[in-house]
């Protein structure tokens, strides 16, 4: 029986250079904030031309590993949950735009996630956390009639609840999901007449958090998100 061909695909030089540069970063040879070696140094070190170096460096930048500024050496970036999630912003938005199912899945995932955040916040919220949340609500109340500002304050309110956890990954996930959902507000006008419901529900959530009422905080947030999920539509 004839064995199937197993073709060996020759890799581009820039892919090989990318692997070497990535290894320099992940091994600790280069630390966050360090400048990358010059193109000439890298060309001599790897025995390749300038195009391969530049293409590999651009791939590093696209993955959020380095920053490239005109006229300056590329610098190694400090990776955070926020910077990693920003790398998938465009692809996430494309996925959501192509599938109404994906948008519904995202709304459901957000509700599942924020219920957990509410329970966590109810156990950990300090007086300063509560004061910050009430200040956000007040700014939101002052922005009535200005849809963009109102929605920005709404997003800040929910992200601030995630911050109470003290976990930067939770905060990054909250910011990412809210940013993706913001793309799908139906013409902003859909908020008209519903802003006061949002403000009252936010007040109730903070009251429950302040009382360290774990179940009540989750229930109040769930009621709020189930009502408002219809505001996000394709």
CSV table of C-alpha atoms in Angstrom, one decimal:
chain,number,residue,atom,x,y,z
A,1,UNK,CA,0.0,0.0,0.0
A,2,UNK,CA,1.4,3.3,-1.0
A,3,UNK,CA,2.2,5.7,1.8
A,4,UNK,CA,0.7,9.2,1.5
A,5,UNK,CA,3.1,11.9,0.7
A,6,UNK,CA,4.2,14.0,3.7
A,7,UNK,CA,5.4,17.1,2.1
A,8,UNK,CA,7.9,19.3,4.0
A,9,UNK,CA,6.9,22.9,3.7
A,10,UNK,CA,9.8,25.3,3.5
A,11,UNK,CA,9.3,28.0,6.0
A,12,UNK,CA,9.9,31.7,5.2
A,13,UNK,CA,13.0,33.2,6.6
A,14,UNK,CA,10.9,35.8,8.4
A,15,UNK,CA,9.1,33.0,10.3
A,16,UNK,CA,12.4,31.6,11.5
A,17,UNK,CA,13.5,35.0,12.6
A,18,UNK,CA,10.2,35.6,14.4
A,19,UNK,CA,10.7,32.3,16.3
A,20,UNK,CA,14.2,33.4,17.4
A,21,UNK,CA,13.1,36.9,18.4
A,22,UNK,CA,10.2,35.5,20.3
A,23,UNK,CA,12.5,33.1,22.1
A,24,UNK,CA,14.7,36.0,23.1
A,25,UNK,CA,11.7,37.6,24.8
A,26,UNK,CA,10.1,34.6,26.4
A,27,UNK,CA,13.5,33.4,27.7
A,28,UNK,CA,14.1,36.7,29.5
A,29,UNK,CA,17.1,37.6,27.4
A,30,UNK,CA,15.1,40.7,26.5
A,31,UNK,CA,12.9,42.2,29.3
A,32,UNK,CA,9.8,44.5,29.1
A,33,UNK,CA,11.1,48.0,28.3
A,34,UNK,CA,14.3,46.8,26.6
A,35,UNK,CA,15.1,48.0,23.1
A,36,UNK,CA,15.3,45.3,20.5
A,37,UNK,CA,18.7,44.9,18.9
A,38,UNK,CA,19.3,47.0,15.7
A,39,UNK,CA,18.4,45.6,12.3
A,40,UNK,CA,22.1,45.4,11.4
A,41,UNK,CA,22.9,43.4,14.6
A,42,UNK,CA,20.0,41.0,13.9
A,43,UNK,CA,21.0,40.6,10.3
A,44,UNK,CA,24.5,39.6,11.3
A,45,UNK,CA,23.4,37.4,14.2
A,46,UNK,CA,20.9,35.4,12.0
A,47,UNK,CA,22.6,35.7,8.6
A,48,UNK,CA,19.5,37.1,6.9
A,49,UNK,CA,18.6,40.2,5.0
A,50,UNK,CA,16.7,43.3,6.2
A,51,UNK,CA,13.3,42.3,4.7
A,52,UNK,CA,13.2,39.2,6.9
A,53,UNK,CA,14.0,41.1,10.0
A,54,UNK,CA,11.5,43.8,9.3
A,55,UNK,CA,8.7,41.3,8.5
A,56,UNK,CA,9.5,39.3,11.7
A,57,UNK,CA,9.5,42.5,13.8
A,58,UNK,CA,6.1,43.5,12.3
A,59,UNK,CA,4.7,40.1,13.3
A,60,UNK,CA,6.0,40.7,16.9
A,61,UNK,CA,4.2,44.0,16.9
A,62,UNK,CA,1.0,42.5,15.5
A,63,UNK,CA,1.0,40.0,18.4
A,64,UNK,CA,1.5,42.8,21.0
A,65,UNK,CA,5.1,41.7,21.9
A,66,UNK,CA,6.9,44.9,20.8
A,67,UNK,CA,6.0,48.5,20.0
A,68,UNK,CA,7.4,50.1,16.8
A,69,UNK,CA,7.8,53.8,16.5
A,70,UNK,CA,9.1,55.6,13.5
A,71,UNK,CA,12.8,56.6,13.9
A,72,UNK,CA,13.2,54.6,17.1
A,73,UNK,CA,14.2,51.1,18.1
A,74,UNK,CA,11.4,48.7,18.7
A,75,UNK,CA,10.7,48.1,22.4
A,76,UNK,CA,9.6,45.0,24.3
A,77,UNK,CA,6.2,45.4,25.8
A,78,UNK,CA,5.0,44.2,29.1
A,79,UNK,CA,2.2,41.7,28.4
A,80,UNK,CA,-1.0,42.1,30.4
A,81,UNK,CA,-4.4,40.5,30.1
A,82,UNK,CA,-5.7,43.8,28.7
A,83,UNK,CA,-3.0,44.0,26.0
A,84,UNK,CA,-3.6,40.3,25.0
A,85,UNK,CA,-7.3,40.7,24.6
A,86,UNK,CA,-6.8,43.9,22.5
A,87,UNK,CA,-5.1,41.7,20.0
A,88,UNK,CA,-8.3,39.8,19.3
A,89,UNK,CA,-10.6,42.9,19.2
A,90,UNK,CA,-10.8,43.0,15.4
A,91,UNK,CA,-11.3,39.3,14.9
A,92,UNK,CA,-13.9,39.2,17.7
A,93,UNK,CA,-15.9,42.1,16.1
A,94,UNK,CA,-15.8,40.4,12.7
A,95,UNK,CA,-17.0,37.1,14.2
A,96,UNK,CA,-19.9,38.9,15.9
A,97,UNK,CA,-20.8,40.8,12.7
A,98,UNK,CA,-21.1,37.6,10.7
A,99,UNK,CA,-23.2,35.6,13.1
A,100,UNK,CA,-26.3,36.6,15.2
A,101,UNK,CA,-25.7,33.4,17.2
A,102,UNK,CA,-22.3,34.6,18.2
A,103,UNK,CA,-23.8,37.9,19.5
A,104,UNK,CA,-26.3,35.9,21.6
A,105,UNK,CA,-23.6,33.7,23.0
A,106,UNK,CA,-21.6,36.8,23.9
A,107,UNK,CA,-24.6,38.3,25.7
A,108,UNK,CA,-25.2,35.1,27.6
A,109,UNK,CA,-21.5,34.8,28.5
A,110,UNK,CA,-21.5,38.4,29.8
A,111,UNK,CA,-24.5,37.6,32.1
A,112,UNK,CA,-22.8,34.5,33.4
A,113,UNK,CA,-19.6,36.4,34.0
A,114,UNK,CA,-21.1,39.4,35.7
A,115,UNK,CA,-23.2,37.3,38.0
A,116,UNK,CA,-20.0,36.0,39.4
A,117,UNK,CA,-18.5,39.5,39.6
A,118,UNK,CA,-21.5,40.7,41.6
A,119,UNK,CA,-21.1,37.9,44.1
A,120,UNK,CA,-17.4,38.5,44.4
A,121,UNK,CA,-17.9,42.3,44.8
A,122,UNK,CA,-20.6,41.8,47.5
A,123,UNK,CA,-18.0,40.0,49.6
A,124,UNK,CA,-15.1,42.4,49.0
A,125,UNK,CA,-16.6,45.9,48.4
A,126,UNK,CA,-15.0,48.7,50.5
A,127,UNK,CA,-16.5,52.0,51.4
A,128,UNK,CA,-14.3,53.5,48.7
A,129,UNK,CA,-15.6,51.0,46.1
A,130,UNK,CA,-19.2,51.9,46.9
A,131,UNK,CA,-18.5,55.6,46.8
A,132,UNK,CA,-16.8,55.2,43.3
A,133,UNK,CA,-19.8,53.3,42.0
A,134,UNK,CA,-22.2,55.9,43.3
A,135,UNK,CA,-20.1,58.6,41.6
A,136,UNK,CA,-20.3,56.7,38.3
A,137,UNK,CA,-24.1,56.5,38.6
A,138,UNK,CA,-24.2,60.3,39.3
A,139,UNK,CA,-22.2,61.0,36.2
A,140,UNK,CA,-24.4,58.7,34.2
A,141,UNK,CA,-27.5,60.6,35.6
A,142,UNK,CA,-25.9,63.9,34.6
A,143,UNK,CA,-25.4,62.6,31.0
A,144,UNK,CA,-29.1,61.9,30.4
A,145,UNK,CA,-29.9,63.0,26.8
A,146,UNK,CA,-26.3,62.3,25.6
A,147,UNK,CA,-26.5,58.7,24.6
A,148,UNK,CA,-22.7,58.1,23.9
A,149,UNK,CA,-21.8,59.5,27.3
A,150,UNK,CA,-24.5,57.6,29.0
A,151,UNK,CA,-23.4,54.3,27.5
A,152,UNK,CA,-19.7,55.0,28.4
A,153,UNK,CA,-20.7,55.6,32.0
A,154,UNK,CA,-22.8,52.4,31.9
A,155,UNK,CA,-19.7,50.4,30.7
A,156,UNK,CA,-17.5,52.1,33.4
A,157,UNK,CA,-20.1,51.0,36.1
A,158,UNK,CA,-19.8,47.4,35.2
A,159,UNK,CA,-16.1,47.4,34.8
A,160,UNK,CA,-15.7,49.1,38.2
A,161,UNK,CA,-17.6,46.1,39.8
A,162,UNK,CA,-15.1,43.8,38.2
A,163,UNK,CA,-12.2,45.9,39.6
A,164,UNK,CA,-13.4,45.1,43.1
A,165,UNK,CA,-12.2,41.5,42.7
A,166,UNK,CA,-8.6,42.8,42.5
A,167,UNK,CA,-8.0,40.4,39.6
A,168,UNK,CA,-6.7,42.2,36.5
A,169,UNK,CA,-7.8,39.4,34.2
A,170,UNK,CA,-11.5,39.8,35.3
A,171,UNK,CA,-11.2,43.6,34.6
A,172,UNK,CA,-9.7,42.9,31.1
A,173,UNK,CA,-12.4,40.4,30.2
A,174,UNK,CA,-15.1,42.8,31.4
A,175,UNK,CA,-13.7,45.7,29.3
A,176,UNK,CA,-13.3,43.4,26.2
A,177,UNK,CA,-16.8,42.0,26.3
A,178,UNK,CA,-18.4,45.5,26.9
A,179,UNK,CA,-16.3,47.0,24.1
A,180,UNK,CA,-17.5,44.2,21.7
A,181,UNK,CA,-21.1,44.6,22.7
A,182,UNK,CA,-21.0,48.4,22.3
A,183,UNK,CA,-20.7,47.8,18.5
A,184,UNK,CA,-24.2,46.4,18.6
A,185,UNK,CA,-26.3,49.0,20.3
A,186,UNK,CA,-29.3,49.4,18.1
A,187,UNK,CA,-29.0,53.0,16.9
A,188,UNK,CA,-28.5,54.4,20.4
A,189,UNK,CA,-32.1,55.6,20.1
A,190,UNK,CA,-33.2,52.4,21.6
A,191,UNK,CA,-32.0,53.8,25.0
A,192,UNK,CA,-34.6,56.6,24.9
A,193,UNK,CA,-37.0,56.2,27.7
A,194,UNK,CA,-35.1,53.4,29.3
A,195,UNK,CA,-32.3,55.4,30.9
A,196,UNK,CA,-34.2,55.8,34.2
A,197,UNK,CA,-34.7,52.1,34.5
A,198,UNK,CA,-31.0,51.6,34.1
A,199,UNK,CA,-30.2,54.2,36.8
A,200,UNK,CA,-32.7,52.7,39.2
A,201,UNK,CA,-31.3,49.2,38.6
A,202,UNK,CA,-27.7,50.5,39.1
A,203,UNK,CA,-28.8,52.1,42.4
A,204,UNK,CA,-30.3,48.8,43.5
A,205,UNK,CA,-27.1,46.8,42.6
A,206,UNK,CA,-25.0,49.2,44.7
A,207,UNK,CA,-27.4,49.1,47.6
A,208,UNK,CA,-27.1,45.3,47.6
A,209,UNK,CA,-23.3,45.5,47.3
A,210,UNK,CA,-23.0,47.9,50.2
A,211,UNK,CA,-25.1,45.6,52.3
A,212,UNK,CA,-22.8,42.7,51.5
A,213,UNK,CA,-25.8,40.8,50.2
A,214,UNK,CA,-24.3,38.2,48.0
A,215,UNK,CA,-27.5,36.6,46.7
A,216,UNK,CA,-29.3,40.0,46.5
A,217,UNK,CA,-26.4,41.5,44.5
A,218,UNK,CA,-26.5,38.7,42.0
A,219,UNK,CA,-30.3,38.9,41.7
A,220,UNK,CA,-30.3,42.6,41.1
A,221,UNK,CA,-27.6,42.4,38.5
A,222,UNK,CA,-29.3,39.5,36.7
A,223,UNK,CA,-32.6,41.4,36.6
A,224,UNK,CA,-30.8,44.4,35.1
A,225,UNK,CA,-28.9,42.5,32.5
A,226,UNK,CA,-31.8,40.3,31.4
A,227,UNK,CA,-33.8,43.5,30.8
A,228,UNK,CA,-31.0,45.3,29.0
A,229,UNK,CA,-29.8,42.4,26.8
A,230,UNK,CA,-32.4,43.4,24.2
A,231,UNK,CA,-30.6,46.8,23.8
A,232,UNK,CA,-27.8,44.9,22.0
A,233,UNK,CA,-28.9,43.7,18.6
A,234,UNK,CA,-27.6,43.4,15.0
